[in-house]
Amino acid sequence: MSSRPLPGGGRRRGAGTLAVVLVAALVTACSGAGDDEPVVREHRPPLTVGMPNTVEEEDNNPFDSGSAAQKLGYAYAVFEPLAQVNANDPTEPPMPWLASSWTWNEDYTRLRIVPREGVTWSDGEPFSAEDVAYSFRIRMENTALNPELLPYEDVTLDDGDVVVSFSSGQYVNQTRPLNALVVPEHLWGALVTEALQDDPLLEPVGTGPYVLDSFSTDEVRLVARDDYWGGELAVPELRYRPFDGNEAITAAYVAGDVQWGWAYITEYNTVYIAADPDNYHQFAPTGLGIDALFLNTRVPPFDDVAVRRAVNAVVNRDDVSLLATSGVWRPLRNATGLPQPAGDDYIAPRFADADLTPDLAAAAQVLADAGYVLEDGVLLDPDDGEPVTFTLTNPEGWSDYMWELELISHAVEPLGIEATVEGQDEAEWFEAIGLGDFQASMHWTDPGATPWDTYSGQMNGSHLRPLGERAEWNFGRFQDERADEAFVRYASTTDPAERTEAMETLQEVYVDQVPTIPLLGRPNAAQYSTRDYTGFPSAADPYASPQPTNPAASLVLTRLRPSDPTS
């Protein structure tokens, strides 16, 4: 590992040098600071963040979902959003961050943003309205940088404010532009917009509390800024470590080598919490996100809705929850695929009693009605007479997903379908699912503030890309005109009755066409240790998402305090 020069000369400080500088600057802080003021001392330990994601090369680009910065989470310690949105309670007003304030017009087609004063980029340049405007313009000009599908129309500057216009109302998505990361116009402005997502950004400059110090595929180190606009930081150094699966990171958690991150831990209470009950914690707030089996609707056999319906009908979600997640991920009960109770208010009355109880006989009848023939225990395709088979793929180290695939494989056997489970290298899987080079694969959805978000990631035609071209969502390439119109209507209207009608349309399409197979509610979970630092989101104080791989990480890092107040 080696430190590298910062833009504009100089070199990044090592963790020890930074701590000495901070101590020298704060020699009187011990007697003058209040209880809530962190005092950085030379002997404070680093905070190690772990994720069950491997890293093959340096890529610090916050717009690339497959970059090391995104997969490990350090993008959110370097770059910051305009406002902090609490994923645990989407109804909570966003907290001003890089924006000091904002206002929407009456029909939610225009957003006026007042940038925060007194903020500097990590290279010393002042943060400005031009940076905010540029960060929206590149999203407007390059759809790959706009996975939320926000319909940007224009971005202007007006007396120091930034005015962002949209081609349709954004009442439902009103917090999404505020949660967008801001990048420096003075460095990025010379780059070609169409190529921004592919730039590895080897010298990242952000407004965030930490700067990149060194990179290797085994560990990425960041050090605290001594000029951060949000004040002094308790943790002097962050170390982000990749792991090749849940078991590897679990061992590191138990040994105390990792203090924050996310992994699926079988029997987490006895395996993880019991190793240090006073300091080891798991916080798993629930919302509207789910885990679903994404189906490639452009290739056999899932280009036939009869097969999708039949597979959906035979999966036992109670077994999947218990055997694959130790019951931590709760089984979905309603055919709309919405978790309960979080989704109860959104389920259309006509689907209130539409459950997901396994029904082998009904599944077999669906296939028979579509012309499929069961011969000697093998299901034959009505078009070519060939056996119906498919392959289930996910990263081999993601043990919860791999168990789920095995259970699905067994569930379809009575239908005469042979489903093979194949573990992949993580990078290979990310590439394949994005390009549509798969048949069936487990994936999560965006929880969002409403079911619009979780449905959008599964079946919004605005995400549609041809096979072989990278998609950010809707990996199964599903499209339905009624659903696409309902997505636009739900997002743009301020009329509750119109939104209710549009949501019912989305649910009609989802239940009837089965673009994915909904399995489990997905908590926004994380593990953390309070041995060295406290202040993480918890059940007692659910102020932010607990995971280190989202924009709220910059907020969490500023809330941490030493567990020993005298240190």
Coordinates of C-alpha atoms in Angstrom, one line a residue:
M1 CA 0.0 0.0 0.0
S2 CA 1.2 3.5 -0.7
S3 CA -0.1 7.0 -0.2
R4 CA -0.5 9.1 -3.3
P5 CA -0.3 12.8 -4.0
L6 CA -3.3 15.0 -3.6
P7 CA -4.5 17.2 -6.5
G8 CA -2.6 20.5 -6.4
G9 CA 0.5 19.1 -4.8
G10 CA 1.3 17.7 -1.3
R11 CA 0.7 14.2 -0.1
R12 CA -2.0 12.6 1.9
R13 CA -1.2 12.4 5.6
G14 CA -0.9 9.0 7.2
A15 CA -3.2 8.2 10.1
G16 CA -0.5 8.8 12.7
T17 CA 0.5 12.2 11.3
L18 CA -3.1 13.3 11.1
A19 CA -3.7 12.4 14.7
V20 CA -0.6 14.3 15.9
V21 CA -1.7 17.4 14.0
L22 CA -5.2 17.2 15.4
V23 CA -3.9 16.7 18.9
A24 CA -1.6 19.7 18.6
A25 CA -4.5 21.8 17.4
L26 CA -6.7 20.6 20.3
V27 CA -4.4 20.6 23.3
T28 CA -6.9 22.5 25.3
A29 CA -10.0 20.6 24.2
C30 CA -10.0 18.2 27.1
S31 CA -10.9 21.0 29.6
G32 CA -12.9 23.2 27.2
A33 CA -15.1 20.8 25.2
G34 CA -18.6 19.7 26.3
D35 CA -19.6 16.1 26.7
D36 CA -20.8 15.9 23.1
E37 CA -17.5 17.2 21.6
P38 CA -15.2 14.5 20.4
V39 CA -11.5 15.0 21.3
V40 CA -9.2 13.4 18.9
R41 CA -6.2 11.7 20.6
E42 CA -3.2 10.0 19.1
H43 CA -4.0 6.6 20.7
R44 CA -7.6 6.4 19.4
P45 CA -8.1 3.2 17.4
P46 CA -9.2 3.1 13.8
L47 CA -12.7 1.9 13.0
T48 CA -12.7 -1.1 10.6
V49 CA -15.7 -1.5 8.3
G50 CA -16.3 -4.8 6.6
M51 CA -18.5 -5.9 3.7
P52 CA -19.0 -9.4 2.1
N53 CA -17.9 -7.9 -1.2
T54 CA -14.6 -8.6 -3.0
V55 CA -12.6 -5.9 -4.7
E56 CA -10.4 -6.5 -7.8
E57 CA -9.1 -3.1 -8.6
E58 CA -9.1 0.5 -7.5
D59 CA -12.2 2.4 -8.4
N60 CA -13.3 5.3 -6.3
N61 CA -16.2 6.4 -8.5
P62 CA -19.4 7.1 -6.5
F63 CA -21.5 6.7 -9.6
D64 CA -20.3 3.2 -10.4
S65 CA -22.4 0.7 -8.4
G66 CA -19.6 -1.9 -9.0
S67 CA -16.8 0.3 -7.8
A68 CA -14.7 -0.5 -4.7
A69 CA -16.0 2.8 -3.2
Q70 CA -19.6 1.7 -3.5
K71 CA -19.2 -2.0 -2.7
L72 CA -17.3 -1.2 0.5
G73 CA -19.1 2.0 1.3
Y74 CA -16.2 4.5 1.6
A75 CA -17.8 6.6 -1.2
Y76 CA -20.1 7.9 1.5
A77 CA -17.3 9.0 3.8
V78 CA -15.7 11.1 0.9
F79 CA -18.8 12.4 -0.9
E80 CA -21.9 13.8 0.7
P81 CA -25.6 14.5 -0.1
L82 CA -27.5 17.7 0.0
A83 CA -29.7 16.4 2.8
Q84 CA -29.7 13.3 5.1
V85 CA -32.8 11.2 4.6
N86 CA -33.8 8.7 7.3
A87 CA -34.5 5.4 5.6
N88 CA -36.0 4.1 8.8
D89 CA -38.7 6.7 8.7
P90 CA -39.3 8.3 5.3
T91 CA -41.9 10.6 6.7
E92 CA -39.3 12.3 8.8
P93 CA -38.2 15.7 7.3
P94 CA -34.7 15.4 5.8
M95 CA -31.8 16.9 7.7
P96 CA -30.0 19.8 5.9
W97 CA -26.5 18.8 5.0
L98 CA -24.7 20.4 2.0
A99 CA -27.9 22.3 1.4
S100 CA -28.8 24.7 4.2
S101 CA -32.5 24.8 2.9
W102 CA -34.7 24.1 0.0
T103 CA -38.2 24.7 -1.3
W104 CA -40.5 23.0 -3.8
N105 CA -43.1 24.9 -5.9
E106 CA -46.8 23.9 -5.6
D107 CA -46.8 21.1 -8.2
Y108 CA -43.4 19.8 -7.3
T109 CA -41.8 20.5 -10.7
R110 CA -39.2 22.9 -9.5
L111 CA -36.8 22.6 -6.6
R112 CA -34.8 25.6 -5.2
I113 CA -31.7 24.8 -3.2
V114 CA -29.7 27.1 -1.0
P115 CA -26.1 25.6 -0.8
R116 CA -24.5 25.6 2.7
E117 CA -21.8 28.2 3.2
G118 CA -18.4 27.6 4.8
V119 CA -17.9 24.2 3.2
T120 CA -14.6 23.3 1.5
W121 CA -13.6 20.4 -0.7
S122 CA -10.8 18.2 0.5
D123 CA -8.4 19.9 -1.9
G124 CA -9.1 23.3 -0.2
E125 CA -11.4 24.7 -2.9
P126 CA -14.6 26.3 -1.7
F127 CA -17.9 24.4 -2.2
S128 CA -20.3 26.4 -4.3
A129 CA -23.6 26.5 -6.1
E130 CA -21.8 25.7 -9.3
D131 CA -20.9 22.3 -7.8
V132 CA -24.5 21.6 -7.0
A133 CA -25.7 22.7 -10.4
Y134 CA -23.0 20.6 -12.1
S135 CA -23.9 17.5 -10.1
F136 CA -27.5 17.8 -11.3
R137 CA -26.6 18.6 -14.9
I138 CA -24.5 15.4 -15.3
R139 CA -27.5 13.4 -14.1
M140 CA -29.7 15.1 -16.5
E141 CA -27.3 14.6 -19.5
N142 CA -26.3 11.0 -18.7
T143 CA -29.1 8.5 -17.7
A144 CA -26.5 6.1 -16.4
L145 CA -25.9 8.6 -13.6
N146 CA -29.6 8.8 -12.8
P147 CA -30.7 5.3 -11.7
E148 CA -33.6 6.9 -9.8
L149 CA -35.1 7.9 -13.2
L150 CA -35.8 11.5 -12.1
P151 CA -37.1 13.5 -15.1
Y152 CA -34.6 16.4 -15.0
E153 CA -35.5 19.2 -17.4
D154 CA -33.3 22.1 -16.6
V155 CA -30.7 23.3 -14.0
T156 CA -30.1 27.0 -13.5
L157 CA -28.4 29.4 -11.1
D158 CA -30.4 32.2 -9.5
D159 CA -28.8 34.6 -7.1
G160 CA -26.6 32.0 -5.5
D161 CA -29.4 29.4 -5.4
V162 CA -29.7 26.3 -7.6
V163 CA -33.0 25.8 -9.4
V164 CA -33.7 22.3 -10.7
S165 CA -36.7 21.8 -13.0
F166 CA -38.5 18.5 -13.7
S167 CA -40.7 17.5 -16.6
S168 CA -43.3 16.1 -14.2
G169 CA -44.3 16.5 -10.6
Q170 CA -42.0 14.9 -8.0
Y171 CA -44.2 14.8 -5.0
V172 CA -43.5 11.1 -4.3
N173 CA -39.8 11.5 -5.1
Q174 CA -39.3 14.8 -3.4
T175 CA -36.4 13.6 -1.1
R176 CA -34.5 11.8 -3.9
P177 CA -32.8 14.8 -5.4
L178 CA -31.8 15.9 -1.9
N179 CA -30.1 12.6 -1.2
A180 CA -28.0 12.9 -4.3
L181 CA -24.2 13.0 -3.8
V182 CA -22.4 16.2 -4.9
V183 CA -19.1 16.2 -6.8
P184 CA -16.6 19.0 -7.5
E185 CA -17.2 20.9 -10.7
H186 CA -13.7 22.4 -10.8
L187 CA -12.3 18.8 -11.2
W188 CA -15.0 16.9 -12.9
G189 CA -16.1 19.7 -15.3
A190 CA -13.3 18.9 -17.8
L191 CA -14.4 15.3 -18.0
V192 CA -16.7 13.9 -20.7
T193 CA -20.1 13.4 -19.2
E194 CA -20.8 10.2 -21.1
A195 CA -17.6 8.6 -19.6
L196 CA -18.0 9.7 -16.0
Q197 CA -19.3 6.4 -14.7
D198 CA -16.3 4.5 -16.2
D199 CA -13.6 6.8 -14.7
P200 CA -11.9 5.0 -11.7
L201 CA -11.4 8.4 -10.1
L202 CA -8.0 7.6 -8.6
E203 CA -7.7 10.9 -6.8
P204 CA -11.2 11.5 -5.2
V205 CA -11.9 14.9 -3.8
G206 CA -15.1 15.3 -1.7
T207 CA -16.7 17.5 1.0
G208 CA -17.0 14.5 3.3
P209 CA -15.4 13.9 6.7
Y210 CA -12.6 11.6 5.4
V211 CA -10.1 11.5 2.6
L212 CA -8.6 8.5 0.9
D213 CA -5.1 7.7 2.2
S214 CA -4.2 4.4 0.7
F215 CA -5.7 1.6 -1.4
S216 CA -5.1 -2.1 -1.8
T217 CA -7.5 -4.9 -2.7
D218 CA -7.2 -6.1 0.9
E219 CA -7.8 -2.8 2.7
V220 CA -8.7 0.8 1.9
R221 CA -7.7 3.4 4.4
L222 CA -9.2 6.8 5.0
V223 CA -8.1 9.5 7.4
A224 CA -10.1 12.2 9.1
R225 CA -10.0 15.7 7.8
D226 CA -8.9 18.4 10.2
D227 CA -10.8 21.1 8.3
Y228 CA -14.2 19.3 7.9
W229 CA -17.1 21.7 7.8
G230 CA -19.1 19.5 10.2
G231 CA -16.6 19.8 13.1
E232 CA -14.1 17.6 14.8
L233 CA -14.3 13.8 14.3
A234 CA -13.9 11.2 17.0
V235 CA -12.5 8.4 14.7
P236 CA -9.1 9.3 13.3
E237 CA -8.9 6.6 10.7
L238 CA -11.3 4.3 8.8
R239 CA -10.2 0.9 7.4
Y240 CA -12.5 -0.7 4.8
R241 CA -11.9 -4.4 4.3
P242 CA -13.5 -6.7 1.7
F243 CA -14.4 -10.3 2.5
D244 CA -15.2 -13.1 0.1
G245 CA -18.5 -14.1 1.9
N246 CA -20.6 -14.0 5.0
E247 CA -18.7 -16.7 6.9
A248 CA -15.4 -14.8 6.5
I249 CA -16.7 -11.5 7.7
T250 CA -18.6 -13.2 10.6
A251 CA -15.3 -14.7 11.9
A252 CA -13.8 -11.2 11.7
Y253 CA -16.7 -9.7 13.6
V254 CA -16.4 -12.3 16.4
A255 CA -12.7 -11.8 16.7
G256 CA -13.2 -8.0 17.0
D257 CA -11.3 -7.3 13.8
V258 CA -14.3 -5.6 12.2
Q259 CA -16.4 -3.1 14.1
W260 CA -19.1 -2.0 11.6
G261 CA -20.6 -3.5 8.5
W262 CA -23.2 -5.9 7.2
A263 CA -23.3 -9.7 6.7
Y264 CA -25.9 -12.4 6.9
I265 CA -25.0 -14.3 10.1
T266 CA -26.7 -17.6 10.7
E267 CA -28.0 -17.7 14.3
Y268 CA -26.6 -14.2 14.9
N269 CA -27.6 -14.2 18.6
T270 CA -25.5 -17.2 19.5
V271 CA -22.8 -16.8 16.9
Y272 CA -22.1 -13.1 17.1
I273 CA -24.0 -11.3 19.9
A274 CA -23.1 -13.9 22.5
A275 CA -19.3 -13.5 21.8
D276 CA -19.5 -10.0 23.5
P277 CA -23.1 -9.2 24.6
D278 CA -22.1 -5.8 26.0
N279 CA -20.6 -4.5 22.8
Y280 CA -21.8 -6.6 19.8
H281 CA -25.0 -5.4 18.3
Q282 CA -27.3 -6.0 15.3
F283 CA -29.8 -3.4 14.2
A284 CA -32.3 -4.5 11.5
P285 CA -35.1 -1.9 11.0
T286 CA -37.7 -3.0 8.6
G287 CA -39.2 -1.1 5.7
L288 CA -40.6 -1.7 2.2
G289 CA -37.5 -3.4 0.7
I290 CA -37.6 -7.0 -0.2
D291 CA -35.5 -9.9 -1.5
A292 CA -36.9 -11.3 -4.8
L293 CA -35.9 -13.8 -7.4
F294 CA -35.3 -11.7 -10.5
L295 CA -36.4 -13.6 -13.7
N296 CA -35.0 -12.8 -17.1
T297 CA -38.2 -12.3 -19.0
R298 CA -36.4 -12.1 -22.3
V299 CA -35.1 -15.7 -22.4
P300 CA -36.6 -19.1 -21.9
P301 CA -38.2 -20.4 -19.7
F302 CA -39.2 -17.1 -18.0
D303 CA -40.2 -15.4 -21.2
D304 CA -43.4 -17.4 -20.6
V305 CA -45.6 -16.0 -17.9
A306 CA -47.0 -19.4 -17.2
V307 CA -43.6 -20.6 -16.0
R308 CA -43.2 -17.5 -13.8
R309 CA -46.6 -18.0 -12.3
A310 CA -46.0 -21.7 -11.6
V311 CA -42.6 -21.2 -9.9
N312 CA -44.1 -18.4 -7.8
A313 CA -46.9 -20.7 -6.7
V314 CA -44.6 -23.5 -5.4
V315 CA -42.1 -21.6 -3.3
N316 CA -42.5 -22.1 0.5
R317 CA -41.5 -18.7 1.9
D318 CA -41.7 -19.9 5.5
D319 CA -39.0 -22.5 4.7
V320 CA -36.9 -19.9 2.9
S321 CA -37.1 -17.5 5.8
L322 CA -36.3 -20.2 8.5
L323 CA -33.7 -22.3 6.7
A324 CA -31.9 -19.6 4.7
T325 CA -32.1 -16.6 7.1
S326 CA -32.8 -18.1 10.6
G327 CA -36.1 -16.2 10.5
V328 CA -34.4 -12.8 10.5
W329 CA -35.8 -12.0 7.1
R330 CA -39.6 -12.4 7.4
P331 CA -41.5 -14.3 4.8
L332 CA -43.7 -12.2 2.5
R333 CA -47.4 -13.1 2.9
N334 CA -49.2 -11.0 0.3
A335 CA -49.2 -11.6 -3.4
T336 CA -48.4 -7.9 -4.0
G337 CA -44.9 -8.6 -2.7
L338 CA -45.1 -5.9 0.0
P339 CA -43.7 -6.5 3.5
Q340 CA -46.2 -6.2 6.3
P341 CA -47.0 -4.3 8.3
A342 CA -44.9 -1.6 6.5
G343 CA -46.9 -2.1 3.3
D344 CA -50.3 -2.6 4.7
D345 CA -51.6 0.9 3.9
Y346 CA -50.6 0.5 0.3
I347 CA -52.1 -2.9 -0.5
A348 CA -55.2 -2.5 -2.7
P349 CA -58.4 -3.9 -1.1
R350 CA -58.9 -6.4 -3.9
F351 CA -55.5 -8.0 -3.0
A352 CA -56.0 -7.8 0.8
D353 CA -56.6 -11.6 1.0
A354 CA -54.3 -12.7 -1.9
D355 CA -51.7 -14.7 -0.1
L356 CA -48.6 -16.6 -1.2
T357 CA -49.4 -20.0 0.3
P358 CA -47.7 -22.7 -1.8
D359 CA -50.1 -24.5 -4.1
L360 CA -48.5 -27.3 -6.1
A361 CA -51.8 -28.4 -7.8
A362 CA -52.6 -24.9 -8.9
A363 CA -49.1 -24.4 -10.3
A364 CA -49.3 -27.7 -12.2
Q365 CA -52.7 -26.6 -13.7
V366 CA -51.2 -23.3 -14.9
L367 CA -48.6 -25.2 -16.8
A368 CA -51.0 -27.7 -18.2
D369 CA -53.3 -24.9 -19.4
A370 CA -50.4 -23.4 -21.2
G371 CA -49.7 -26.6 -23.1
Y372 CA -46.8 -28.0 -21.0
V373 CA -46.7 -31.8 -20.7
L374 CA -45.4 -33.8 -17.8
E375 CA -43.8 -37.0 -19.1
D376 CA -42.0 -39.5 -16.9
G377 CA -41.6 -36.7 -14.3
V378 CA -40.1 -34.3 -16.8
L379 CA -41.8 -31.1 -17.8
L380 CA -41.7 -30.6 -21.6
D381 CA -41.9 -27.3 -23.4
P382 CA -45.0 -27.1 -25.7
D383 CA -43.1 -25.5 -28.5
D384 CA -40.0 -27.7 -29.0
G385 CA -40.7 -30.7 -26.7
E386 CA -37.5 -30.1 -24.8
P387 CA -37.3 -30.4 -21.0
V388 CA -37.8 -27.2 -19.1
T389 CA -34.7 -26.2 -17.1
F390 CA -33.1 -23.1 -15.7
T391 CA -30.0 -22.0 -13.8
L392 CA -30.1 -20.1 -10.5
T393 CA -27.0 -17.9 -9.9
N394 CA -25.6 -15.7 -7.2
P395 CA -22.2 -15.0 -5.6
E396 CA -20.9 -18.1 -4.0
G397 CA -20.0 -16.4 -0.7
W398 CA -23.4 -14.9 -0.2
S399 CA -24.6 -17.9 1.9
D400 CA -28.2 -16.7 2.5
Y401 CA -28.9 -16.2 -1.2
M402 CA -27.2 -19.5 -2.0
W403 CA -29.4 -21.3 0.5
E404 CA -32.5 -19.6 -1.0
L405 CA -31.6 -20.8 -4.5
E406 CA -31.2 -24.4 -3.2
L407 CA -34.7 -24.2 -1.7
I408 CA -36.2 -22.8 -4.9
S409 CA -34.5 -25.6 -6.9
H410 CA -36.1 -28.2 -4.7
A411 CA -39.5 -26.5 -4.8
V412 CA -39.8 -26.8 -8.6
E413 CA -38.8 -30.5 -8.7
P414 CA -42.4 -31.7 -8.3
L415 CA -43.3 -29.6 -11.4
G416 CA -40.8 -31.7 -13.4
I417 CA -38.4 -28.7 -13.8
E418 CA -34.7 -29.2 -13.3
A419 CA -33.2 -26.0 -11.7
T420 CA -29.4 -26.0 -11.2
V421 CA -27.8 -23.8 -8.6
E422 CA -24.5 -22.2 -9.7
G423 CA -22.3 -20.1 -7.5
Q424 CA -20.4 -17.3 -9.2
D425 CA -17.5 -15.0 -8.6
E426 CA -19.0 -11.8 -7.2
A427 CA -17.6 -9.5 -9.9
E428 CA -18.8 -12.0 -12.6
W429 CA -22.3 -12.0 -11.1
F430 CA -22.5 -8.2 -10.9
E431 CA -21.5 -8.0 -14.5
A432 CA -23.8 -10.8 -15.7
I433 CA -27.0 -9.6 -13.9
G434 CA -26.5 -6.0 -15.2
L435 CA -26.1 -7.2 -18.8
G436 CA -29.0 -9.6 -18.6
D437 CA -26.8 -12.7 -18.9
F438 CA -28.7 -14.9 -16.4
Q439 CA -31.9 -16.8 -16.0
A440 CA -32.8 -16.4 -12.3
S441 CA -31.0 -14.7 -9.5
M442 CA -31.7 -13.3 -6.0
H443 CA -31.4 -9.6 -5.6
W444 CA -32.7 -6.9 -3.2
T445 CA -34.9 -3.9 -4.0
D446 CA -34.7 -0.3 -3.0
P447 CA -36.8 0.2 0.1
G448 CA -37.7 3.8 -0.6
A449 CA -40.4 6.0 0.9
T450 CA -43.3 4.2 -0.9
P451 CA -43.8 1.0 -2.8
W452 CA -43.1 2.9 -6.0
D453 CA -39.4 2.4 -5.3
T454 CA -39.5 -1.4 -4.7
Y455 CA -41.8 -2.0 -7.7
S456 CA -39.7 0.4 -9.9
G457 CA -36.5 -1.6 -9.4
Q458 CA -38.3 -4.8 -10.4
M459 CA -40.4 -3.8 -13.4
N460 CA -40.2 -0.1 -14.4
G461 CA -39.8 0.0 -18.2
S462 CA -37.8 3.3 -17.8
H463 CA -35.0 1.1 -16.5
L464 CA -35.2 -1.2 -19.6
R465 CA -32.0 -1.9 -21.5
P466 CA -31.4 -4.3 -24.3
L467 CA -29.7 -7.6 -23.4
G468 CA -25.9 -7.0 -23.4
E469 CA -26.3 -3.4 -22.3
R470 CA -25.9 -2.7 -18.6
A471 CA -29.1 -2.1 -16.6
E472 CA -29.1 -0.5 -13.1
W473 CA -32.5 -2.0 -12.2
N474 CA -35.2 -4.1 -13.9
F475 CA -32.5 -6.7 -14.5
G476 CA -35.2 -9.1 -15.9
R477 CA -36.0 -6.7 -18.7
F478 CA -39.7 -6.7 -18.0
Q479 CA -42.1 -4.2 -19.6
D480 CA -45.8 -3.5 -19.4
E481 CA -47.4 -0.3 -20.8
R482 CA -50.0 -0.1 -18.1
A483 CA -47.4 -0.3 -15.4
D484 CA -45.1 2.2 -17.1
E485 CA -47.9 4.7 -17.3
A486 CA -48.9 4.0 -13.6
F487 CA -45.2 4.6 -12.5
V488 CA -45.3 8.1 -14.1
R489 CA -48.7 8.9 -12.7
Y490 CA -47.9 7.8 -9.2
A491 CA -44.7 9.8 -9.0
S492 CA -46.0 13.0 -10.5
T493 CA -49.5 13.5 -9.0
T494 CA -50.2 15.3 -5.7
D495 CA -53.7 13.8 -5.6
P496 CA -53.9 10.9 -3.1
A497 CA -56.8 9.3 -5.0
E498 CA -54.8 9.2 -8.2
R499 CA -51.9 7.7 -6.4
T500 CA -54.1 5.0 -4.9
E501 CA -55.4 4.2 -8.4
A502 CA -52.0 4.1 -9.9
M503 CA -50.7 1.8 -7.1
E504 CA -53.5 -0.6 -7.7
T505 CA -52.6 -0.8 -11.4
L506 CA -49.0 -1.6 -10.5
Q507 CA -50.1 -4.3 -8.1
E508 CA -52.5 -5.8 -10.8
V509 CA -49.6 -6.1 -13.2
Y510 CA -47.2 -7.4 -10.5
V511 CA -49.6 -10.1 -9.3
D512 CA -50.7 -11.2 -12.8
Q513 CA -47.5 -11.0 -14.8
V514 CA -45.0 -12.0 -12.0
P515 CA -42.0 -10.0 -13.2
T516 CA -40.1 -11.3 -10.2
I517 CA -40.8 -13.8 -7.4
P518 CA -41.1 -12.0 -4.1
L519 CA -39.7 -14.0 -1.2
L520 CA -38.7 -12.1 1.9
G521 CA -38.9 -8.7 3.5
R522 CA -35.4 -7.2 3.7
P523 CA -34.5 -5.3 6.8
N524 CA -32.0 -2.5 6.5
A525 CA -29.6 -4.4 8.7
A526 CA -26.1 -3.9 10.1
Q527 CA -23.8 -5.1 12.8
Y528 CA -21.6 -2.9 14.9
S529 CA -19.3 -3.0 18.0
T530 CA -19.4 -0.4 20.7
R531 CA -16.2 -1.5 22.3
D532 CA -14.3 1.6 21.0
Y533 CA -17.1 3.9 19.7
T534 CA -20.7 4.5 20.4
G535 CA -23.4 6.5 18.5
F536 CA -24.4 4.1 15.8
P537 CA -28.1 4.0 14.8
S538 CA -30.0 1.6 17.1
A539 CA -33.5 0.6 18.1
A540 CA -33.3 3.2 20.8
D541 CA -32.1 5.9 18.4
P542 CA -33.0 5.0 14.8
Y543 CA -31.8 8.3 13.4
A544 CA -30.4 6.8 10.2
S545 CA -29.8 3.7 8.1
P546 CA -27.3 1.6 10.1
Q547 CA -25.5 0.3 7.0
P548 CA -22.2 1.9 5.9
T549 CA -23.0 1.7 2.2
N550 CA -25.4 4.5 1.8
P551 CA -25.4 8.4 2.0
A552 CA -26.3 8.4 5.7
A553 CA -22.8 7.1 6.5
S554 CA -21.4 10.6 6.6
L555 CA -24.0 11.5 9.3
V556 CA -23.2 8.3 11.3
L557 CA -19.5 9.1 11.2
T558 CA -20.1 12.5 12.7
R559 CA -22.3 11.0 15.5
L560 CA -19.7 8.6 16.8
R561 CA -18.1 9.2 20.2
P562 CA -15.4 7.3 22.1
S563 CA -16.9 4.6 24.3
D564 CA -14.4 5.7 27.0
P565 CA -15.1 9.4 27.4
T566 CA -11.6 10.0 28.9
S567 CA -9.8 8.6 25.8

